[in-house]
CSV table of C-alpha atoms in Angstrom, one decimal:
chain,number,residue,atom,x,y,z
A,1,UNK,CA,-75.8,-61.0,-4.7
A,2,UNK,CA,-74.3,-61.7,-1.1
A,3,UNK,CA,-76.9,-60.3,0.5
A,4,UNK,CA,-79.8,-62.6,-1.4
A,5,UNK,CA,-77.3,-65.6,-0.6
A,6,UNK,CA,-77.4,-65.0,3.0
A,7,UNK,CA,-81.2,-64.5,3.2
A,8,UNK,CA,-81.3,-67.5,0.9
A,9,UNK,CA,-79.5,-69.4,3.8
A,10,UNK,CA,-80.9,-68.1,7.1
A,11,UNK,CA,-84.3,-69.0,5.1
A,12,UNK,CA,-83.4,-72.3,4.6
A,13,UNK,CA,-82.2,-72.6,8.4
A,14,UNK,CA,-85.2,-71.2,9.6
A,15,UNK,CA,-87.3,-73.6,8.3
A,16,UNK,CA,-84.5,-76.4,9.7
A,17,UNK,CA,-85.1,-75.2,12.9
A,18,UNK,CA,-89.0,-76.3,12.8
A,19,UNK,CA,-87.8,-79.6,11.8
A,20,UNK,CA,-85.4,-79.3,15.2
A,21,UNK,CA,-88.5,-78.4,17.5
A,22,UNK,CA,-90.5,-81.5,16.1
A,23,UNK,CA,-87.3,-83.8,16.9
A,24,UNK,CA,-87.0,-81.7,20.1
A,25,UNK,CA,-90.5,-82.3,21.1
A,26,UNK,CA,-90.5,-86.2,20.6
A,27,UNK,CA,-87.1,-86.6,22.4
A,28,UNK,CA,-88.6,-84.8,25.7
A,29,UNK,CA,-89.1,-87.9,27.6
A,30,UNK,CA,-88.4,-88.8,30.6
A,31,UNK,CA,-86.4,-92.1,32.6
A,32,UNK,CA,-89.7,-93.2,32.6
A,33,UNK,CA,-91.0,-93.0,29.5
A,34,UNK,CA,-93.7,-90.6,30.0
A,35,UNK,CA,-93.3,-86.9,28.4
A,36,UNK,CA,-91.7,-84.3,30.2
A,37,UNK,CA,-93.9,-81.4,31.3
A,38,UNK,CA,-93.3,-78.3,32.6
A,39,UNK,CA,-89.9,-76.7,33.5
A,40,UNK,CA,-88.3,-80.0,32.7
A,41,UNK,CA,-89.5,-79.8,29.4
A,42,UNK,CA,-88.6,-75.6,29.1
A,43,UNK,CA,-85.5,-76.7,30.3
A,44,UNK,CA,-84.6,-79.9,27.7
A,45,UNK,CA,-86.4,-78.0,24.9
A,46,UNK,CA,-83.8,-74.8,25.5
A,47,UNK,CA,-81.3,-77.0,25.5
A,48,UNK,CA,-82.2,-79.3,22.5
A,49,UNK,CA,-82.5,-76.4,20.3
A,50,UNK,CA,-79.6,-74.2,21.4
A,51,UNK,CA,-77.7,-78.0,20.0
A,52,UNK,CA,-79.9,-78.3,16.9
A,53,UNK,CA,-78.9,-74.3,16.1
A,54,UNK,CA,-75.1,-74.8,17.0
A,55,UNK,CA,-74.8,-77.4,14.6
A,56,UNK,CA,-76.0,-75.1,11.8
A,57,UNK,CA,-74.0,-71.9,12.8
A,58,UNK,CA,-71.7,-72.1,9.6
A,59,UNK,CA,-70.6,-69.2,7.1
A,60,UNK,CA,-71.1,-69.4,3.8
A,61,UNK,CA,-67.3,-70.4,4.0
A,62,UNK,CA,-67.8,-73.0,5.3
A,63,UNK,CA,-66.1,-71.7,8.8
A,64,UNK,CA,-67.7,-71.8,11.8
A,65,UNK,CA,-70.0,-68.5,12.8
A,66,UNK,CA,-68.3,-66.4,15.8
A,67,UNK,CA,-69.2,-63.5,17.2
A,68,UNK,CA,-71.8,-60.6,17.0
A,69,UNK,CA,-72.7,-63.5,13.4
A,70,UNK,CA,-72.6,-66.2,15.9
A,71,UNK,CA,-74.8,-64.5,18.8
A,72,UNK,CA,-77.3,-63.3,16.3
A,73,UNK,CA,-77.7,-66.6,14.1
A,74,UNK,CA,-78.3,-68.5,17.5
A,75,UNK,CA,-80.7,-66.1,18.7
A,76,UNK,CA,-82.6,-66.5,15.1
A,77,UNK,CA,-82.7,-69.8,15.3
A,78,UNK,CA,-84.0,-71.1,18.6
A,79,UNK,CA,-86.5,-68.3,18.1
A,80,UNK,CA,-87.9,-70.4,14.9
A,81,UNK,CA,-87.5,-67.5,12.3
């Protein structure tokens, strides 16, 4: 039973995270106004996800993930799935 909860919720995060890249993707703008390209986009599109994912690296406690369960979440989700 804990095992299909936590699929249950790194599924469900998962598919947050392609929500994330859209936000991500229409946020990378420049002081100009024109879209980033390039590293500066690599660079604000690491970043923007690496937030996104941090916000969502909860237990099923409700506690904050550390850790090998921290490192592992994250690296999940900025990968997208």
């Amino acid at each position: 039973m804990r095992k299909l909860f936590l699929v249950a919720a790194l599924a469900t995060f998962a598919a947050g995270s392609a929500f994330a890249q859209d936000t991500c993707e229409t946020k990378a703008v420049g002081k100009d106004g024109k879209p980033l390209a390039g590293a500066a986009k690599t660079s604000f599109m690491k970043k923007c996800m690496a937030d996104a994912c941090e916000t969502k690296a909860v237990g099923s406690d409700g506690k904050k993930l550390a850790g090998a369960a921290k490192t592992s979440f994250m690296k999940k989700c900025e990968a997208g799935g």
